[in-house]
Coordinates of C-alpha atoms in Angstrom, one line a residue:
M623 CA 0.0 0.0 0.0
V624 CA 2.8 2.4 0.8
V625 CA 4.6 1.6 -2.4
S626 CA 1.5 2.0 -4.6
S627 CA 0.7 5.3 -2.9
L628 CA 4.2 6.7 -3.4
A629 CA 4.5 5.6 -7.0
D630 CA 2.3 8.4 -8.4
S631 CA 4.4 9.3 -11.4
S632 CA 6.0 12.3 -9.6
R633 CA 8.9 10.4 -8.0
L634 CA 11.0 7.2 -8.5
V635 CA 10.0 4.6 -5.9
R636 CA 12.6 2.0 -5.0
V637 CA 12.1 -1.0 -2.8
I638 CA 15.4 -2.0 -1.2
V639 CA 15.7 -5.6 -0.1
A640 CA 18.6 -7.8 0.8
K641 CA 20.0 -10.2 -1.8
A642 CA 18.6 -13.3 0.1
Q643 CA 15.1 -11.9 0.0
A644 CA 15.2 -10.3 -3.5
K645 CA 13.5 -13.2 -5.4
Q646 CA 10.8 -13.6 -2.8
M647 CA 10.1 -9.9 -2.7
F648 CA 10.0 -9.7 -6.5
Q649 CA 7.3 -12.4 -6.6
K650 CA 5.3 -10.7 -3.9
L651 CA 5.4 -7.3 -5.7
V652 CA 4.4 -8.9 -9.0
S653 CA 1.4 -10.6 -7.4
K654 CA 0.3 -7.7 -5.3
L655 CA 1.1 -4.7 -7.6
G656 CA 1.4 -6.2 -11.1
G657 CA -1.5 -8.6 -11.0
M658 CA -4.0 -6.5 -9.0
I659 CA -3.4 -2.9 -10.2
G660 CA -1.2 -3.3 -13.2
R661 CA 2.0 -1.7 -11.8
R662 CA 5.2 -2.8 -13.5
I663 CA 8.2 -4.0 -11.4
Y664 CA 11.6 -3.0 -12.7
H665 CA 15.0 -4.5 -12.0
L666 CA 18.3 -2.5 -12.3
P667 CA 21.2 -4.8 -11.5
F668 CA 24.3 -2.6 -11.1
S669 CA 28.0 -3.1 -10.2
R670 CA 31.0 -0.9 -10.1
A671 CA 32.6 -3.4 -12.5
L672 CA 30.4 -2.1 -15.3
K673 CA 32.1 0.3 -17.8
L674 CA 29.4 2.8 -18.8
G675 CA 29.6 5.3 -21.6
S676 CA 27.3 8.2 -22.4
M677 CA 24.8 5.9 -24.3
Q678 CA 24.6 3.4 -21.5
A679 CA 24.1 6.2 -18.9
K680 CA 21.3 7.6 -21.0
E681 CA 19.6 4.2 -21.2
I682 CA 19.7 3.9 -17.4
M683 CA 18.2 7.3 -17.1
L684 CA 15.4 6.4 -19.6
I685 CA 14.6 3.2 -17.7
C686 CA 14.4 5.1 -14.4
H687 CA 12.3 7.8 -16.0
E688 CA 10.0 5.2 -17.6
C689 CA 9.6 3.5 -14.2
M690 CA 8.7 6.9 -12.6
T691 CA 6.3 8.0 -15.3
N692 CA 4.4 4.7 -15.4
G693 CA 4.1 4.5 -11.7
G694 CA 6.3 1.5 -11.5
V695 CA 8.5 0.2 -8.7
L696 CA 12.2 -0.3 -8.9
L697 CA 13.4 -3.3 -7.0
V698 CA 17.1 -2.9 -5.9
Q699 CA 19.6 -4.3 -3.5
P700 CA 21.6 -2.1 -1.1
E701 CA 25.0 -2.8 -2.8
Q702 CA 23.5 -1.9 -6.2
T703 CA 22.2 1.4 -4.9
L704 CA 25.6 2.2 -3.4
S705 CA 27.4 1.3 -6.6
L706 CA 25.1 3.4 -8.7
K707 CA 25.6 6.5 -6.4
L708 CA 29.4 6.2 -7.0
M709 CA 29.0 6.5 -10.8
A710 CA 26.2 9.1 -11.1
S711 CA 24.7 11.7 -8.9
S712 CA 21.4 10.7 -7.4
A713 CA 18.2 12.2 -8.8
S714 CA 16.4 14.7 -6.6
T715 CA 13.2 12.7 -6.7
P716 CA 13.8 9.2 -5.3
R717 CA 11.9 7.9 -2.3
D718 CA 13.2 4.8 -0.6
V719 CA 11.2 2.1 1.1
V720 CA 13.5 -0.1 3.1
D721 CA 12.4 -3.7 3.7
D722 CA 12.3 -4.4 7.4
G723 CA 15.1 -6.9 8.1
D724 CA 18.1 -7.5 10.3
E725 CA 20.8 -7.0 7.6
K726 CA 20.4 -3.4 6.5
P727 CA 21.5 -1.7 9.8
T728 CA 24.6 -3.9 10.2
A729 CA 28.1 -2.4 9.9
K730 CA 29.0 -4.5 6.9
F731 CA 26.9 -2.2 4.7
E732 CA 28.9 0.8 5.8
L733 CA 31.3 1.4 2.9
V734 CA 34.2 3.9 2.8
Y735 CA 35.5 4.9 -0.6
T736 CA 38.7 6.8 -1.3
I737 CA 38.9 10.0 -3.4
G738 CA 41.8 12.0 -4.7
D739 CA 45.4 11.0 -5.3
Q740 CA 47.1 8.3 -3.4
Q741 CA 49.2 9.6 -0.5
P742 CA 51.4 8.1 2.2
V743 CA 49.5 7.2 5.3
Q744 CA 50.1 9.6 8.2
L745 CA 53.1 8.9 10.4
S746 CA 54.7 6.6 7.8
P747 CA 57.0 4.7 8.0
K748 CA 56.8 4.8 11.8
R749 CA 53.2 3.6 11.7
W750 CA 53.9 0.1 10.5
L751 CA 57.3 -0.1 12.2
I752 CA 55.7 0.5 15.5
A753 CA 53.0 -2.1 14.7
H754 CA 55.8 -4.6 14.0
E755 CA 57.4 -3.9 17.4
V756 CA 54.1 -4.1 19.2
L757 CA 53.3 -7.5 17.6
D758 CA 56.8 -8.7 18.6
L759 CA 55.9 -7.8 22.2
I760 CA 52.6 -9.7 21.9
R761 CA 54.5 -12.8 20.8
R762 CA 56.8 -12.3 23.8
Y763 CA 54.1 -12.1 26.4
T764 CA 51.4 -14.4 25.0
E765 CA 52.7 -17.4 27.0
D766 CA 52.5 -15.4 30.2
V767 CA 48.9 -14.6 29.5
K768 CA 48.2 -18.2 28.6
T769 CA 49.6 -19.3 31.9
E770 CA 47.1 -17.1 33.7
F771 CA 44.1 -17.8 31.4
P772 CA 44.7 -21.2 29.9
Q773 CA 41.1 -21.6 28.7
L774 CA 41.0 -18.1 27.0
V775 CA 44.2 -18.1 25.0
E776 CA 44.9 -20.3 21.9
V777 CA 48.4 -20.5 20.7
G778 CA 49.2 -22.6 17.7
A779 CA 52.1 -25.0 17.5
S780 CA 55.0 -23.8 15.3
Q781 CA 58.8 -23.7 15.0
E782 CA 60.8 -22.0 17.6
G783 CA 61.3 -18.3 16.9
S784 CA 58.3 -18.0 14.5
F785 CA 55.2 -16.0 15.1
R786 CA 52.6 -18.6 16.2
H787 CA 48.9 -18.3 15.6
I788 CA 47.4 -16.4 18.5
R789 CA 43.7 -16.1 19.4
I790 CA 42.5 -14.5 22.7
F791 CA 38.9 -14.9 23.5
G792 CA 38.0 -13.5 26.9
A793 CA 38.0 -9.8 27.9
N794 CA 40.2 -10.6 31.0
A795 CA 42.8 -12.3 28.9
Q796 CA 42.7 -9.5 26.3
R797 CA 43.1 -6.9 29.0
G798 CA 46.0 -8.9 30.6
L799 CA 47.9 -9.1 27.3
I800 CA 47.5 -5.4 26.7
D801 CA 48.6 -4.6 30.2
Y802 CA 51.8 -6.7 29.7
V803 CA 52.7 -4.9 26.5
A804 CA 51.8 -1.5 27.7
A805 CA 53.8 -2.0 30.9
H806 CA 56.8 -3.1 28.9
I807 CA 56.6 0.1 26.8
C808 CA 56.2 2.3 29.8
E809 CA 59.0 0.7 31.8
T810 CA 61.6 0.5 29.0
G811 CA 63.7 3.6 28.4
Q812 CA 64.2 6.5 30.7
P813 CA 63.3 6.0 34.4
M814 CA 60.2 7.6 35.9
T815 CA 62.3 9.9 38.1
I816 CA 64.9 11.9 36.1
S817 CA 67.1 14.9 36.9
K818 CA 66.0 18.5 36.0
K819 CA 68.9 18.8 33.6
L820 CA 67.9 15.7 31.7
K821 CA 64.3 16.8 31.7
K822 CA 65.4 20.1 30.2
D823 CA 67.4 18.2 27.5
L824 CA 64.4 16.1 26.7
G825 CA 62.2 19.2 26.3
G826 CA 62.3 19.1 22.5
F827 CA 61.4 15.4 22.5
W828 CA 57.7 16.0 23.3
G829 CA 56.8 17.4 19.9
P830 CA 54.1 16.5 17.4
G831 CA 56.0 13.4 16.3
T832 CA 56.0 11.9 19.8
R833 CA 52.4 12.9 20.3
D834 CA 51.3 11.1 17.1
V835 CA 53.2 8.0 18.3
L836 CA 51.4 8.0 21.6
F837 CA 48.1 8.5 19.8
L838 CA 48.9 5.5 17.6
L839 CA 49.7 3.3 20.6
R840 CA 46.6 4.4 22.4
G841 CA 44.6 3.4 19.3
L842 CA 46.2 0.0 19.2
F843 CA 45.5 -0.6 22.9
A844 CA 42.5 1.4 24.0
G845 CA 40.9 1.7 20.6
G846 CA 40.5 -2.0 20.2
I847 CA 42.7 -2.7 17.2
L848 CA 44.6 -5.5 18.9
V849 CA 41.4 -7.0 20.3
F850 CA 39.9 -6.8 16.9
A851 CA 42.8 -8.6 15.3
F852 CA 43.4 -11.3 17.9
G853 CA 40.0 -11.8 19.4
L854 CA 37.4 -11.2 16.6
K855 CA 39.2 -12.2 13.4
R856 CA 40.6 -15.5 12.2
W857 CA 43.3 -15.8 9.6
R858 CA 42.2 -17.4 6.3
V859 CA 38.6 -17.3 7.6
N860 CA 37.8 -13.6 8.2
Y861 CA 40.9 -12.1 6.6
G862 CA 44.0 -12.9 4.6
L863 CA 45.9 -12.3 1.4
T864 CA 44.6 -12.6 -2.1
S865 CA 46.3 -13.1 -5.5
T866 CA 43.2 -12.7 -7.7
R867 CA 42.5 -9.0 -7.5
E868 CA 43.1 -6.5 -10.3
P869 CA 45.0 -4.4 -9.6
S870 CA 47.0 -6.7 -7.3
T871 CA 47.5 -5.9 -3.6
K872 CA 49.7 -7.4 -0.9
L873 CA 47.4 -6.0 1.9
A874 CA 45.1 -8.2 3.9
V875 CA 41.5 -8.2 2.7
P876 CA 38.2 -9.4 4.2
Y877 CA 37.2 -13.0 3.6
R878 CA 33.6 -14.3 3.1
A879 CA 34.5 -17.8 4.3
K880 CA 37.6 -20.0 4.7
D881 CA 40.1 -19.2 1.9
S882 CA 37.4 -17.1 0.1
P883 CA 38.5 -13.5 -0.2
T884 CA 35.9 -10.9 -1.1
A885 CA 35.9 -9.6 -4.6
R886 CA 36.5 -5.8 -4.0
S887 CA 35.9 -4.9 -0.3
E888 CA 38.8 -3.7 1.9
Y889 CA 39.4 -2.7 5.5
S890 CA 39.0 1.1 5.9
H891 CA 40.9 1.6 9.2
P892 CA 44.6 2.0 8.4
D893 CA 45.9 0.5 11.6
A894 CA 43.6 -2.5 11.2
V895 CA 44.9 -3.0 7.7
I896 CA 48.5 -2.8 8.9
V897 CA 48.1 -5.2 11.8
L898 CA 46.1 -7.8 9.8
T899 CA 48.5 -7.6 6.9
C900 CA 51.5 -8.2 9.3
L901 CA 49.7 -11.2 10.8
S902 CA 48.9 -12.6 7.3
W903 CA 52.5 -12.5 6.3
Y904 CA 53.8 -13.7 9.7
Y905 CA 51.4 -16.7 9.7
G906 CA 51.8 -17.6 6.0
G907 CA 55.4 -16.8 5.4
L908 CA 56.9 -15.7 2.1
S909 CA 56.9 -17.4 -1.2
N910 CA 60.1 -17.9 -3.2
E911 CA 59.2 -14.9 -5.4
D912 CA 58.5 -12.7 -2.4
L913 CA 61.8 -13.7 -0.7
F914 CA 63.8 -13.0 -3.9
S915 CA 62.1 -9.6 -4.2
A916 CA 63.0 -8.8 -0.5
F917 CA 66.6 -9.9 -1.1
S918 CA 66.9 -7.7 -4.2
H919 CA 65.5 -4.7 -2.3
L920 CA 67.7 -5.4 0.7
L921 CA 70.9 -5.4 -1.4
K922 CA 70.1 -1.9 -2.6
T923 CA 69.9 -0.4 1.0
D924 CA 72.7 1.3 2.9
Q925 CA 72.6 -1.0 6.0
V926 CA 72.5 -4.4 4.3
D927 CA 74.4 -6.5 6.9
M928 CA 72.6 -4.9 9.9
E929 CA 69.2 -5.5 8.4
Y930 CA 70.0 -9.1 7.5
Q931 CA 71.1 -9.8 11.1
L932 CA 67.5 -8.8 12.1
W933 CA 66.2 -11.3 9.6
V934 CA 68.1 -14.2 11.0
K935 CA 68.2 -13.4 14.7
D936 CA 65.3 -15.7 15.4
A937 CA 66.0 -18.3 12.7
Y938 CA 67.5 -20.8 15.0
Q939 CA 67.5 -23.6 12.4
L940 CA 69.3 -21.6 9.8
P941 CA 72.6 -23.3 8.8
T942 CA 75.7 -21.3 10.1
K943 CA 77.0 -20.6 6.7
F944 CA 73.9 -18.7 5.8
Q945 CA 74.1 -16.4 8.9
Q946 CA 76.1 -13.9 6.9
L947 CA 74.7 -12.2 3.8
V948 CA 77.9 -12.7 1.8
S949 CA 77.0 -16.4 1.8
I950 CA 73.8 -15.8 -0.2
N951 CA 74.1 -16.0 -3.9
L952 CA 70.9 -15.0 -5.7
D953 CA 72.0 -16.6 -8.9
L954 CA 72.0 -20.0 -7.3
Q955 CA 68.4 -20.1 -6.2
P956 CA 68.0 -23.9 -5.7
T957 CA 71.0 -23.9 -3.3
Y958 CA 69.7 -21.4 -0.8
T959 CA 66.0 -22.0 -1.4
R960 CA 66.3 -25.5 0.1
H961 CA 68.1 -24.2 3.2
I962 CA 66.7 -20.8 4.0
I963 CA 63.3 -20.3 2.5
F964 CA 61.4 -21.8 5.5
T965 CA 63.7 -20.6 8.2
I966 CA 64.0 -17.0 7.1
T967 CA 60.4 -16.5 6.0
V968 CA 58.7 -18.3 8.9
E969 CA 61.2 -18.2 11.7
G970 CA 63.1 -15.1 10.7
G971 CA 62.3 -11.4 10.1
A972 CA 62.0 -11.3 6.3
G973 CA 58.3 -11.2 6.5
A974 CA 58.4 -8.1 8.7
Y975 CA 60.9 -6.5 6.3

């Protein structure tokens, strides 16, 4: 009744329904409106993947105008409406009737789209370097939390020195781990009581850069980023890497189900993307191609030997002859692939690099 009253040829009336109920709603509208009062039901499937020219855009406009003029009803899904709004400005006449359901108000329909030129994320590269250090502290203190809350912490079995799969379920265990990491950060460095001279010397330290770092740490701890990554999301079930996207990306993306990445959606929060991407590479390790690329980049840097020592410091099973970078010959891939691919990518720090 509401739809038939609104569709008076002066406005475009859309019935928005979830994908699961779309077929049933179409049949209901056809039987109630089409059969009884002769109203036509229109479909407008739309996706951002469509490449529209001026002719196609005009055809869409004509279909919508025909629907409005004839007093028809346009049956659409939420994602189709959002996609259409990205490619053309909405008309000033639409009236929306939202089907009462549990799916529409959920957060998964809240989409964030980028505009403008690509720019470095704020506080880069410190932003992801700090995330690496915080994750390293989490690896360090997870066993302590598991001792206190054995039923609330899940730690996967893995090689010594590697980043094991970690899941923390209870609020008490999550708070305990954050307290351990935060206490380590606060207690490491200068003591709480310092001399006036040293305090004066450190006066320039508390600038905008330090403030941004503190805000970043607060977001990781109090903002729930770490709880989101270790308590609410599962690797390869809720998030992971993908090799099928165009253009390709090495960032973590949402998953619909186990080993099923979404087609286009991404995480909008930069710190959530950074943490989940780090965990994806930590858990899965690097492929041969990724490791060769990392080596090639490493050899072009100024502190080659120092950085390589960070790679191998936790790779306890790496043969002694490969502990020095001079022993690695990129031209002899089979030789070093057999010995160091696993130890450096899973146990070592190449993934973090």
